[in-house]
GROMACS .gro file of N, CA and C in nm:
model
  531
    1MET      N    1   2.537  -0.173   2.599
    1MET     CA    2   2.430  -0.079   2.568
    1MET      C    3   2.485   0.052   2.512
    2LYS      N    4   2.598   0.097   2.568
    2LYS     CA    5   2.658   0.222   2.523
    2LYS      C    6   2.701   0.212   2.377
    3LYS      N    7   2.750   0.092   2.338
    3LYS     CA    8   2.796   0.071   2.201
    3LYS      C    9   2.678   0.080   2.103
    4ASP      N   10   2.565   0.020   2.138
    4ASP     CA   11   2.447   0.027   2.051
    4ASP      C   12   2.392   0.168   2.044
    5SER      N   13   2.397   0.241   2.152
    5SER     CA   14   2.349   0.380   2.151
    5SER      C   15   2.435   0.464   2.057
    6PHE      N   16   2.565   0.441   2.060
    6PHE     CA   17   2.654   0.514   1.971
    6PHE      C   18   2.626   0.479   1.825
    7ARG      N   19   2.605   0.351   1.798
    7ARG     CA   20   2.574   0.309   1.661
    7ARG      C   21   2.447   0.376   1.610
    8ILE      N   22   2.346   0.375   1.692
    8ILE     CA   23   2.218   0.434   1.653
    8ILE      C   24   2.233   0.585   1.631
    9ALA      N   25   2.306   0.649   1.720
    9ALA     CA   26   2.326   0.794   1.707
    9ALA      C   27   2.407   0.827   1.581
   10PHE      N   28   2.513   0.750   1.557
   10PHE     CA   29   2.597   0.774   1.438
   10PHE      C   30   2.517   0.751   1.310
   11CYS      N   31   2.443   0.641   1.305
   11CYS     CA   32   2.360   0.613   1.187
   11CYS      C   33   2.252   0.718   1.169
   12GLY      N   34   2.196   0.765   1.279
   12GLY     CA   35   2.095   0.870   1.273
   12GLY      C   36   2.153   1.000   1.220
   13LEU      N   37   2.273   1.033   1.263
   13LEU     CA   38   2.340   1.155   1.216
   13LEU      C   39   2.370   1.147   1.067
   14ILE      N   40   2.425   1.036   1.022
   14ILE     CA   41   2.455   1.018   0.880
   14ILE      C   42   2.326   1.018   0.799
   15SER      N   43   2.223   0.953   0.850
   15SER     CA   44   2.093   0.951   0.780
   15SER      C   45   2.035   1.091   0.770
   16ALA      N   46   2.047   1.167   0.876
   16ALA     CA   47   1.995   1.304   0.875
   16ALA      C   48   2.071   1.390   0.772
   17LEU      N   49   2.202   1.375   0.766
   17LEU     CA   50   2.281   1.450   0.667
   17LEU      C   51   2.242   1.409   0.525
   18SER      N   52   2.226   1.280   0.505
   18SER     CA   53   2.184   1.232   0.373
   18SER      C   54   2.046   1.286   0.337
   19LEU      N   55   1.957   1.289   0.434
   19LEU     CA   56   1.822   1.341   0.409
   19LEU      C   57   1.825   1.489   0.375
   20VAL      N   58   1.913   1.564   0.440
   20VAL     CA   59   1.926   1.707   0.408
   20VAL      C   60   1.964   1.724   0.262
   21PHE      N   61   2.058   1.645   0.214
   21PHE     CA   62   2.096   1.653   0.072
   21PHE      C   63   1.981   1.613  -0.019
   22MET      N   64   1.904   1.514   0.022
   22MET     CA   65   1.789   1.475  -0.061
   22MET      C   66   1.682   1.584  -0.061
   23LEU      N   67   1.668   1.655   0.049
   23LEU     CA   68   1.571   1.765   0.053
   23LEU      C   69   1.616   1.882  -0.034
   24MET      N   70   1.746   1.896  -0.051
   24MET     CA   71   1.801   2.006  -0.132
   24MET      C   72   1.784   1.982  -0.282
   25THR      N   73   1.741   1.861  -0.321
   25THR     CA   74   1.728   1.831  -0.464
   25THR      C   75   1.628   1.922  -0.534
   26SER      N   76   1.528   1.968  -0.463
   26SER     CA   77   1.427   2.054  -0.527
   26SER      C   78   1.469   2.201  -0.527
   27LEU      N   79   1.575   2.236  -0.458
   27LEU     CA   80   1.618   2.375  -0.451
   27LEU      C   81   1.713   2.415  -0.563
   28ILE      N   82   1.796   2.323  -0.605
   28ILE     CA   83   1.899   2.352  -0.705
   28ILE      C   84   1.877   2.259  -0.824
   29PRO      N   85   1.864   2.313  -0.945
   29PRO     CA   86   1.829   2.231  -1.062
   29PRO      C   87   1.919   2.109  -1.086
   30VAL      N   88   2.050   2.123  -1.074
   30VAL     CA   89   2.136   2.007  -1.097
   30VAL      C   90   2.135   1.911  -0.978
   31GLY      N   91   2.062   1.946  -0.877
   31GLY     CA   92   2.053   1.862  -0.758
   31GLY      C   93   1.990   1.727  -0.782
   32THR      N   94   1.915   1.714  -0.891
   32THR     CA   95   1.850   1.587  -0.923
   32THR      C   96   1.951   1.474  -0.932
   33TYR      N   97   2.068   1.501  -0.981
   33TYR     CA   98   2.170   1.398  -0.997
   33TYR      C   99   2.285   1.413  -0.899
   34THR      N  100   2.313   1.534  -0.856
   34THR     CA  101   2.427   1.558  -0.769
   34THR      C  102   2.399   1.518  -0.624
   35PHE      N  103   2.289   1.562  -0.570
   35PHE     CA  104   2.263   1.539  -0.428
   35PHE      C  105   2.236   1.393  -0.391
   36PRO      N  106   2.169   1.313  -0.476
   36PRO     CA  107   2.159   1.170  -0.442
   36PRO      C  108   2.296   1.101  -0.436
   37VAL      N  109   2.389   1.147  -0.519
   37VAL     CA  110   2.525   1.092  -0.516
   37VAL      C  111   2.590   1.123  -0.382
   38ILE      N  112   2.581   1.247  -0.338
   38ILE     CA  113   2.641   1.288  -0.211
   38ILE      C  114   2.573   1.216  -0.094
   39ALA      N  115   2.441   1.209  -0.099
   39ALA     CA  116   2.366   1.141   0.008
   39ALA      C  117   2.407   0.994   0.019
   40GLY      N  118   2.429   0.930  -0.094
   40GLY     CA  119   2.471   0.790  -0.093
   40GLY      C  120   2.612   0.771  -0.043
   41VAL      N  121   2.701   0.860  -0.083
   41VAL     CA  122   2.842   0.848  -0.042
   41VAL      C  123   2.856   0.866   0.110
   42LEU      N  124   2.769   0.945   0.170
   42LEU     CA  125   2.775   0.961   0.316
   42LEU      C  126   2.754   0.828   0.388
   43LEU      N  127   2.681   0.737   0.327
   43LEU     CA  128   2.655   0.607   0.389
   43LEU      C  129   2.779   0.520   0.397
   44VAL      N  130   2.884   0.557   0.326
   44VAL     CA  131   3.010   0.483   0.331
   44VAL      C  132   3.063   0.477   0.474
   45ALA      N  133   3.049   0.585   0.547
   45ALA     CA  134   3.098   0.588   0.686
   45ALA      C  135   3.029   0.481   0.771
   46VAL      N  136   2.901   0.462   0.748
   46VAL     CA  137   2.827   0.360   0.824
   46VAL      C  138   2.876   0.220   0.785
   47VAL      N  139   2.900   0.197   0.657
   47VAL     CA  140   2.951   0.067   0.611
   47VAL      C  141   3.085   0.038   0.676
   48ILE      N  142   3.173   0.136   0.675
   48ILE     CA  143   3.308   0.115   0.730
   48ILE      C  144   3.303   0.091   0.880
   49GLU      N  145   3.225   0.167   0.951
   49GLU     CA  146   3.224   0.159   1.096
   49GLU      C  147   3.143   0.042   1.151
   50PHE      N  148   3.027   0.013   1.089
   50PHE     CA  149   2.935  -0.084   1.150
   50PHE      C  150   2.887  -0.194   1.057
   51GLY      N  151   2.929  -0.192   0.932
   51GLY     CA  152   2.893  -0.300   0.840
   51GLY      C  153   2.774  -0.266   0.753
   52TRP      N  154   2.751  -0.354   0.656
   52TRP     CA  155   2.648  -0.329   0.556
   52TRP      C  156   2.507  -0.338   0.611
   53LYS      N  157   2.484  -0.417   0.718
   53LYS     CA  158   2.348  -0.427   0.774
   53LYS      C  159   2.303  -0.293   0.830
   54TRP      N  160   2.389  -0.227   0.903
   54TRP     CA  161   2.355  -0.095   0.958
   54TRP      C  162   2.342   0.008   0.845
   55ALA      N  163   2.427  -0.006   0.745
   55ALA     CA  164   2.422   0.087   0.632
   55ALA      C  165   2.291   0.071   0.555
   56PHE      N  166   2.246  -0.052   0.537
   56PHE     CA  167   2.117  -0.072   0.469
   56PHE      C  168   2.002  -0.020   0.553
   57GLY      N  169   2.014  -0.025   0.685
   57GLY     CA  170   1.912   0.035   0.772
   57GLY      C  171   1.906   0.186   0.753
   58ALA      N  172   2.022   0.248   0.750
   58ALA     CA  173   2.028   0.393   0.727
   58ALA      C  174   1.977   0.427   0.587
   59PHE      N  175   2.015   0.347   0.489
   59PHE     CA  176   1.967   0.367   0.352
   59PHE      C  177   1.814   0.358   0.346
   60ALA      N  178   1.758   0.260   0.413
   60ALA     CA  179   1.611   0.244   0.415
   60ALA      C  180   1.544   0.365   0.479
   61ALA      N  181   1.602   0.414   0.588
   61ALA     CA  182   1.544   0.530   0.656
   61ALA      C  183   1.548   0.654   0.566
   62VAL      N  184   1.662   0.678   0.503
   62VAL     CA  185   1.675   0.794   0.414
   62VAL      C  186   1.581   0.779   0.295
   63SER      N  187   1.573   0.659   0.240
   63SER     CA  188   1.486   0.636   0.124
   63SER      C  189   1.340   0.663   0.159
   64LEU      N  190   1.295   0.609   0.269
   64LEU     CA  191   1.155   0.626   0.309
   64LEU      C  192   1.122   0.772   0.339
   65LEU      N  193   1.208   0.837   0.415
   65LEU     CA  194   1.184   0.977   0.447
   65LEU      C  195   1.193   1.066   0.323
   66SER      N  196   1.285   1.035   0.233
   66SER     CA  197   1.298   1.112   0.109
   66SER      C  198   1.174   1.096   0.022
   67LEU      N  199   1.120   0.977   0.022
   67LEU     CA  200   1.000   0.951  -0.057
   67LEU      C  201   0.886   1.042  -0.015
   68PHE      N  202   0.876   1.067   0.115
   68PHE     CA  203   0.767   1.150   0.167
   68PHE      C  204   0.801   1.300   0.170
   69LEU      N  205   0.928   1.333   0.193
   69LEU     CA  206   0.964   1.473   0.219
   69LEU      C  207   1.031   1.546   0.103
   70ALA      N  208   1.107   1.477   0.022
   70ALA     CA  209   1.182   1.544  -0.084
   70ALA      C  210   1.088   1.587  -0.196
   71GLY      N  211   1.117   1.704  -0.251
   71GLY     CA  212   1.033   1.759  -0.357
   71GLY      C  213   1.061   1.699  -0.493
   72ASP      N  214   1.184   1.662  -0.522
   72ASP     CA  215   1.222   1.608  -0.652
   72ASP      C  216   1.214   1.455  -0.647
   73LYS      N  217   1.104   1.402  -0.693
   73LYS     CA  218   1.082   1.256  -0.686
   73LYS      C  219   1.173   1.179  -0.779
   74GLU      N  220   1.214   1.241  -0.888
   74GLU     CA  221   1.308   1.175  -0.978
   74GLU      C  222   1.440   1.149  -0.906
   75ALA      N  223   1.486   1.246  -0.829
   75ALA     CA  224   1.609   1.229  -0.752
   75ALA      C  225   1.593   1.118  -0.649
   76VAL      N  226   1.477   1.110  -0.588
   76VAL     CA  227   1.450   1.005  -0.489
   76VAL      C  228   1.458   0.867  -0.556
   77VAL      N  229   1.398   0.856  -0.674
   77VAL     CA  230   1.402   0.729  -0.746
   77VAL      C  231   1.547   0.690  -0.777
   78TYR      N  232   1.628   0.784  -0.823
   78TYR     CA  233   1.767   0.753  -0.854
   78TYR      C  234   1.847   0.720  -0.728
   79PHE      N  235   1.814   0.783  -0.616
   79PHE     CA  236   1.881   0.749  -0.489
   79PHE      C  237   1.846   0.607  -0.449
   80ILE      N  238   1.717   0.575  -0.452
   80ILE     CA  239   1.673   0.441  -0.410
   80ILE      C  240   1.724   0.334  -0.507
   81ALA      N  241   1.718   0.363  -0.637
   81ALA     CA  242   1.753   0.264  -0.738
   81ALA      C  243   1.903   0.238  -0.751
   82PHE      N  244   1.986   0.339  -0.723
   82PHE     CA  245   2.129   0.316  -0.744
   82PHE      C  246   2.220   0.388  -0.646
   83PHE      N  247   2.212   0.521  -0.642
   83PHE     CA  248   2.313   0.599  -0.571
   83PHE      C  249   2.313   0.577  -0.420
   84GLY      N  250   2.203   0.533  -0.364
   84GLY     CA  251   2.196   0.510  -0.221
   84GLY      C  252   2.258   0.378  -0.178
   85PHE      N  253   2.237   0.275  -0.258
   85PHE     CA  254   2.288   0.145  -0.215
   85PHE      C  255   2.419   0.103  -0.282
   86TYR      N  256   2.456   0.165  -0.394
   86TYR     CA  257   2.581   0.125  -0.460
   86TYR      C  258   2.704   0.140  -0.369
   87PRO      N  259   2.719   0.253  -0.297
   87PRO     CA  260   2.836   0.260  -0.209
   87PRO      C  261   2.838   0.151  -0.101
   88ILE      N  262   2.722   0.096  -0.069
   88ILE     CA  263   2.714  -0.011   0.031
   88ILE      C  264   2.760  -0.143  -0.028
   89ILE      N  265   2.714  -0.175  -0.151
   89ILE     CA  266   2.749  -0.304  -0.210
   89ILE      C  267   2.884  -0.304  -0.281
   90LYS      N  268   2.941  -0.187  -0.300
   90LYS     CA  269   3.069  -0.174  -0.370
   90LYS      C  270   3.178  -0.259  -0.303
   91SER      N  271   3.184  -0.255  -0.172
   91SER     CA  272   3.288  -0.332  -0.102
   91SER      C  273   3.270  -0.482  -0.120
   92CYS      N  274   3.146  -0.528  -0.127
   92CYS     CA  275   3.120  -0.671  -0.151
   92CYS      C  276   3.166  -0.712  -0.290
   93ILE      N  277   3.138  -0.629  -0.388
   93ILE     CA  278   3.180  -0.659  -0.526
   93ILE      C  279   3.332  -0.660  -0.535
   94GLU      N  280   3.398  -0.568  -0.466
   94GLU     CA  281   3.543  -0.557  -0.477
   94GLU      C  282   3.617  -0.666  -0.399
   95ARG      N  283   3.547  -0.750  -0.330
   95ARG     CA  284   3.611  -0.864  -0.263
   95ARG      C  285   3.640  -0.978  -0.360
   96LEU      N  286   3.577  -0.973  -0.477
   96LEU     CA  287   3.602  -1.075  -0.579
   96LEU      C  288   3.746  -1.061  -0.629
   97LYS      N  289   3.808  -1.173  -0.662
   97LYS     CA  290   3.949  -1.172  -0.700
   97LYS      C  291   3.973  -1.113  -0.838
   98SER      N  292   3.888  -1.142  -0.931
   98SER     CA  293   3.908  -1.098  -1.070
   98SER      C  294   3.857  -0.956  -1.091
   99ARG      N  295   3.945  -0.868  -1.136
   99ARG     CA  296   3.906  -0.729  -1.165
   99ARG      C  297   3.805  -0.724  -1.280
  100ALA      N  298   3.822  -0.811  -1.377
  100ALA     CA  299   3.730  -0.813  -1.490
  100ALA      C  300   3.589  -0.847  -1.443
  101VAL      N  301   3.577  -0.945  -1.356
  101VAL     CA  302   3.446  -0.983  -1.302
  101VAL      C  303   3.389  -0.868  -1.218
  102GLN      N  304   3.475  -0.802  -1.142
  102GLN     CA  305   3.430  -0.686  -1.063
  102GLN      C  306   3.367  -0.581  -1.154
  103TYR      N  307   3.438  -0.544  -1.260
  103TYR     CA  308   3.387  -0.440  -1.351
  103TYR      C  309   3.260  -0.485  -1.424
  104LEU      N  310   3.255  -0.612  -1.462
  104LEU     CA  311   3.134  -0.664  -1.526
  104LEU      C  312   3.013  -0.653  -1.433
  105ILE      N  313   3.032  -0.692  -1.310
  105ILE     CA  314   2.922  -0.686  -1.213
  105ILE      C  315   2.884  -0.540  -1.185
  106LYS      N  316   2.983  -0.455  -1.167
  106LYS     CA  317   2.955  -0.313  -1.141
  106LYS      C  318   2.877  -0.251  -1.256
  107TYR      N  319   2.921  -0.276  -1.380
  107TYR     CA  320   2.850  -0.221  -1.495
  107TYR      C  321   2.711  -0.280  -1.509
  108ALA      N  322   2.697  -0.409  -1.480
  108ALA     CA  323   2.565  -0.472  -1.488
  108ALA      C  324   2.471  -0.411  -1.386
  109VAL      N  325   2.518  -0.393  -1.263
  109VAL     CA  326   2.435  -0.331  -1.158
  109VAL      C  327   2.398  -0.189  -1.199
  110PHE      N  328   2.496  -0.114  -1.246
  110PHE     CA  329   2.469   0.024  -1.289
  110PHE      C  330   2.362   0.029  -1.397
  111ASN      N  331   2.380  -0.049  -1.503
  111ASN     CA  332   2.287  -0.043  -1.616
  111ASN      C  333   2.147  -0.089  -1.578
  112VAL      N  334   2.137  -0.200  -1.507
  112VAL     CA  335   2.005  -0.249  -1.467
  112VAL      C  336   1.935  -0.147  -1.378
  113CYS      N  337   2.006  -0.092  -1.283
  113CYS     CA  338   1.945   0.003  -1.189
  113CYS      C  339   1.905   0.134  -1.255
  114ILE      N  340   1.992   0.187  -1.338
  114ILE     CA  341   1.962   0.316  -1.402
  114ILE      C  342   1.849   0.302  -1.504
  115ILE      N  343   1.850   0.194  -1.580
  115ILE     CA  344   1.741   0.173  -1.676
  115ILE      C  345   1.609   0.149  -1.603
  116ALA      N  346   1.613   0.071  -1.497
  116ALA     CA  347   1.490   0.049  -1.418
  116ALA      C  348   1.441   0.179  -1.357
  117ALA      N  349   1.533   0.261  -1.308
  117ALA     CA  350   1.494   0.391  -1.250
  117ALA      C  351   1.429   0.480  -1.354
  118PHE      N  352   1.482   0.477  -1.476
  118PHE     CA  353   1.422   0.557  -1.584
  118PHE      C  354   1.278   0.514  -1.609
  119PHE      N  355   1.256   0.384  -1.619
  119PHE     CA  356   1.121   0.337  -1.646
  119PHE      C  357   1.026   0.361  -1.529
  120VAL      N  358   1.077   0.350  -1.407
  120VAL     CA  359   0.994   0.383  -1.291
  120VAL      C  360   0.955   0.530  -1.295
  121CYS      N  361   1.052   0.617  -1.324
  121CYS     CA  362   1.021   0.761  -1.335
  121CYS      C  363   0.919   0.786  -1.445
  122LYS      N  364   0.939   0.721  -1.558
  122LYS     CA  365   0.849   0.742  -1.672
  122LYS      C  366   0.708   0.693  -1.642
  123LEU      N  367   0.695   0.576  -1.582
  123LEU     CA  368   0.564   0.518  -1.558
  123LEU      C  369   0.495   0.576  -1.435
  124VAL      N  370   0.569   0.596  -1.329
  124VAL     CA  371   0.508   0.646  -1.205
  124VAL      C  372   0.481   0.796  -1.213
  125LEU      N  373   0.579   0.870  -1.266
  125LEU     CA  374   0.562   1.015  -1.276
  125LEU      C  375   0.484   1.056  -1.401
  126MET      N  376   0.451   0.957  -1.486
  126MET     CA  377   0.367   0.977  -1.605
  126MET      C  378   0.421   1.086  -1.698
  127ILE      N  379   0.548   1.079  -1.728
  127ILE     CA  380   0.610   1.175  -1.819
  127ILE      C  381   0.587   1.126  -1.962
  128PRO      N  382   0.526   1.208  -2.049
  128PRO     CA  383   0.503   1.164  -2.187
  128PRO      C  384   0.633   1.153  -2.266
  129ASP      N  385   0.632   1.067  -2.368
  129ASP     CA  386   0.752   1.044  -2.450
  129ASP      C  387   0.803   1.170  -2.519
  130GLU      N  388   0.712   1.262  -2.550
  130GLU     CA  389   0.752   1.385  -2.618
  130GLU      C  390   0.848   1.468  -2.533
  131GLU      N  391   0.839   1.454  -2.403
  131GLU     CA  392   0.927   1.529  -2.312
  131GLU      C  393   1.072   1.481  -2.321
  132PHE      N  394   1.091   1.361  -2.372
  132PHE     CA  395   1.224   1.303  -2.380
  132PHE      C  396   1.289   1.319  -2.516
  133THR      N  397   1.223   1.389  -2.607
  133THR     CA  398   1.273   1.401  -2.743
  133THR      C  399   1.304   1.547  -2.776
  134ILE      N  400   1.425   1.570  -2.826
  134ILE     CA  401   1.465   1.703  -2.872
  134ILE      C  402   1.520   1.688  -3.013
  135GLY      N  403   1.456   1.753  -3.107
  135GLY     CA  404   1.501   1.747  -3.247
  135GLY      C  405   1.504   1.606  -3.303
  136GLY      N  406   1.412   1.521  -3.261
  136GLY     CA  407   1.406   1.384  -3.309
  136GLY      C  408   1.502   1.289  -3.238
  137PHE      N  409   1.581   1.341  -3.145
  137PHE     CA  410   1.677   1.256  -3.071
  137PHE      C  411   1.619   1.221  -2.935
  138TYR      N  412   1.620   1.095  -2.901
  138TYR     CA  413   1.567   1.046  -2.773
  138TYR      C  414   1.674   1.068  -2.665
  139ILE      N  415   1.653   1.165  -2.581
  139ILE     CA  416   1.752   1.211  -2.482
  139ILE      C  417   1.799   1.102  -2.385
  140PRO      N  418   1.714   1.012  -2.338
  140PRO     CA  419   1.764   0.909  -2.245
  140PRO      C  420   1.881   0.828  -2.298
  141TRP      N  421   1.892   0.811  -2.430
  141TRP     CA  422   2.008   0.743  -2.485
  141TRP      C  423   2.136   0.822  -2.457
  142ALA      N  424   2.127   0.954  -2.470
  142ALA     CA  425   2.244   1.039  -2.442
  142ALA      C  426   2.283   1.029  -2.295
  143PHE      N  427   2.182   1.028  -2.206
  143PHE     CA  428   2.212   1.015  -2.063
  143PHE      C  429   2.274   0.879  -2.032
  144LEU      N  430   2.224   0.774  -2.096
  144LEU     CA  431   2.280   0.641  -2.071
  144LEU      C  432   2.425   0.632  -2.120
  145ILE      N  433   2.451   0.687  -2.237
  145ILE     CA  434   2.588   0.687  -2.291
  145ILE      C  435   2.680   0.769  -2.201
  146ALA      N  436   2.632   0.885  -2.156
  146ALA     CA  437   2.711   0.967  -2.062
  146ALA      C  438   2.735   0.892  -1.932
  147GLY      N  439   2.634   0.820  -1.888
  147GLY     CA  440   2.649   0.740  -1.766
  147GLY      C  441   2.755   0.633  -1.780
  148GLU      N  442   2.759   0.570  -1.898
  148GLU     CA  443   2.861   0.466  -1.923
  148GLU      C  444   3.001   0.525  -1.917
  149VAL      N  445   3.014   0.649  -1.963
  149VAL     CA  446   3.145   0.716  -1.963
  149VAL      C  447   3.182   0.761  -1.822
  150PHE      N  448   3.085   0.816  -1.748
  150PHE     CA  449   3.115   0.873  -1.617
  150PHE      C  450   3.107   0.774  -1.502
  151PHE      N  451   3.049   0.656  -1.523
  151PHE     CA  452   3.040   0.559  -1.414
  151PHE      C  453   3.176   0.520  -1.357
  152PRO      N  454   3.278   0.491  -1.441
  152PRO     CA  455   3.409   0.458  -1.383
  152PRO      C  456   3.466   0.573  -1.299
  153LEU      N  457   3.440   0.696  -1.342
  153LEU     CA  458   3.485   0.812  -1.264
  153LEU      C  459   3.413   0.816  -1.129
  154TYR      N  460   3.283   0.794  -1.131
  154TYR     CA  461   3.205   0.789  -1.006
  154TYR      C  462   3.258   0.679  -0.914
  155ASP      N  463   3.282   0.561  -0.971
  155ASP     CA  464   3.332   0.448  -0.892
  155ASP      C  465   3.467   0.480  -0.831
  156MET      N  466   3.555   0.543  -0.909
  156MET     CA  467   3.686   0.580  -0.860
  156MET      C  468   3.674   0.687  -0.749
  157CYS      N  469   3.583   0.781  -0.766
  157CYS     CA  470   3.563   0.886  -0.665
  157CYS      C  471   3.515   0.826  -0.533
  158VAL      N  472   3.426   0.728  -0.541
  158VAL     CA  473   3.381   0.661  -0.418
  158VAL      C  474   3.498   0.593  -0.350
  159THR      N  475   3.585   0.530  -0.428
  159THR     CA  476   3.705   0.466  -0.371
  159THR      C  477   3.795   0.569  -0.304
  160VAL      N  478   3.815   0.682  -0.366
  160VAL     CA  479   3.899   0.789  -0.308
  160VAL      C  480   3.836   0.841  -0.179
  161ILE      N  481   3.705   0.857  -0.179
  161ILE     CA  482   3.636   0.905  -0.058
  161ILE      C  483   3.649   0.804   0.055
  162VAL      N  484   3.636   0.676   0.024
  162VAL     CA  485   3.653   0.572   0.125
  162VAL      C  486   3.795   0.577   0.182
  163THR      N  487   3.893   0.586   0.095
  163THR     CA  488   4.033   0.592   0.138
  163THR      C  489   4.059   0.714   0.226
  164ASN      N  490   4.011   0.830   0.184
  164ASN     CA  491   4.031   0.952   0.264
  164ASN      C  492   3.957   0.944   0.397
  165TYR      N  493   3.839   0.885   0.397
  165TYR     CA  494   3.766   0.870   0.523
  165TYR      C  495   3.847   0.785   0.620
  166ILE      N  496   3.899   0.673   0.572
  166ILE     CA  497   3.974   0.582   0.658
  166ILE      C  498   4.104   0.646   0.707
  167LEU      N  499   4.177   0.713   0.616
  167LEU     CA  500   4.308   0.768   0.651
  167LEU      C  501   4.302   0.900   0.728
  168ARG      N  502   4.201   0.984   0.701
  168ARG     CA  503   4.200   1.118   0.759
  168ARG      C  504   4.086   1.143   0.857
  169VAL      N  505   3.966   1.112   0.818
  169VAL     CA  506   3.849   1.150   0.898
  169VAL      C  507   3.827   1.055   1.014
  170ARG      N  508   3.839   0.927   0.990
  170ARG     CA  509   3.808   0.826   1.091
  170ARG      C  510   3.888   0.846   1.219
  171ASN      N  511   4.017   0.868   1.205
  171ASN     CA  512   4.101   0.886   1.324
  171ASN      C  513   4.058   1.008   1.406
  172LYS      N  514   4.022   1.116   1.340
  172LYS     CA  515   3.978   1.235   1.411
  172LYS      C  516   3.840   1.217   1.471
  173LEU      N  517   3.755   1.148   1.399
  173LEU     CA  518   3.617   1.129   1.443
  173LEU      C  519   3.607   1.040   1.565
  174PHE      N  520   3.684   0.934   1.566
  174PHE     CA  521   3.677   0.836   1.674
  174PHE      C  522   3.798   0.839   1.768
  175LYS      N  523   3.888   0.930   1.746
  175LYS     CA  524   4.007   0.948   1.829
  175LYS      C  525   4.085   0.817   1.845
  176ILE      N  526   4.105   0.750   1.732
  176ILE     CA  527   4.182   0.625   1.731
  176ILE      C  528   4.330   0.660   1.729
  177LYS      N  529   4.407   0.595   1.813
  177LYS     CA  530   4.551   0.623   1.820
  177LYS      C  531   4.632   0.515   1.761
   0.00000   0.00000   0.00000
């Protein structure tokens, strides 16, 4: 019973921290893209300590609460569509033997999720097409191209965060000797 209580408390703490970052999306303009990334990366600790099932539970809790409480709904959509669950499924993808297949799957997941998130934002939030055009250039194409360039950097950063969590934070957090 004590073990389950600790799991619930730990997942609740990580979920609360993730929710705080999602709530901050409406306070700082660049928060639309930055804070969902941070909120998702926090879930890595749950994956490492208790597995993907507990991490998906925490992800679901943060997603649902963010949907109701966060002011920036676009950020919530991007958290739910990609940044919240990618750090959870990353370890499953990286278990595949072929690096080429890993990158193909990662890029496929990224593109499908980000494009779907764009259309959900456009259709649900009812943003007119004129809002996406500057000087005749359709801005979402620029964001998608930038995403293709920065996705490997994001993926590498998640790997570095996982490594640092395991090597530095985990031992202090759980007093493992």
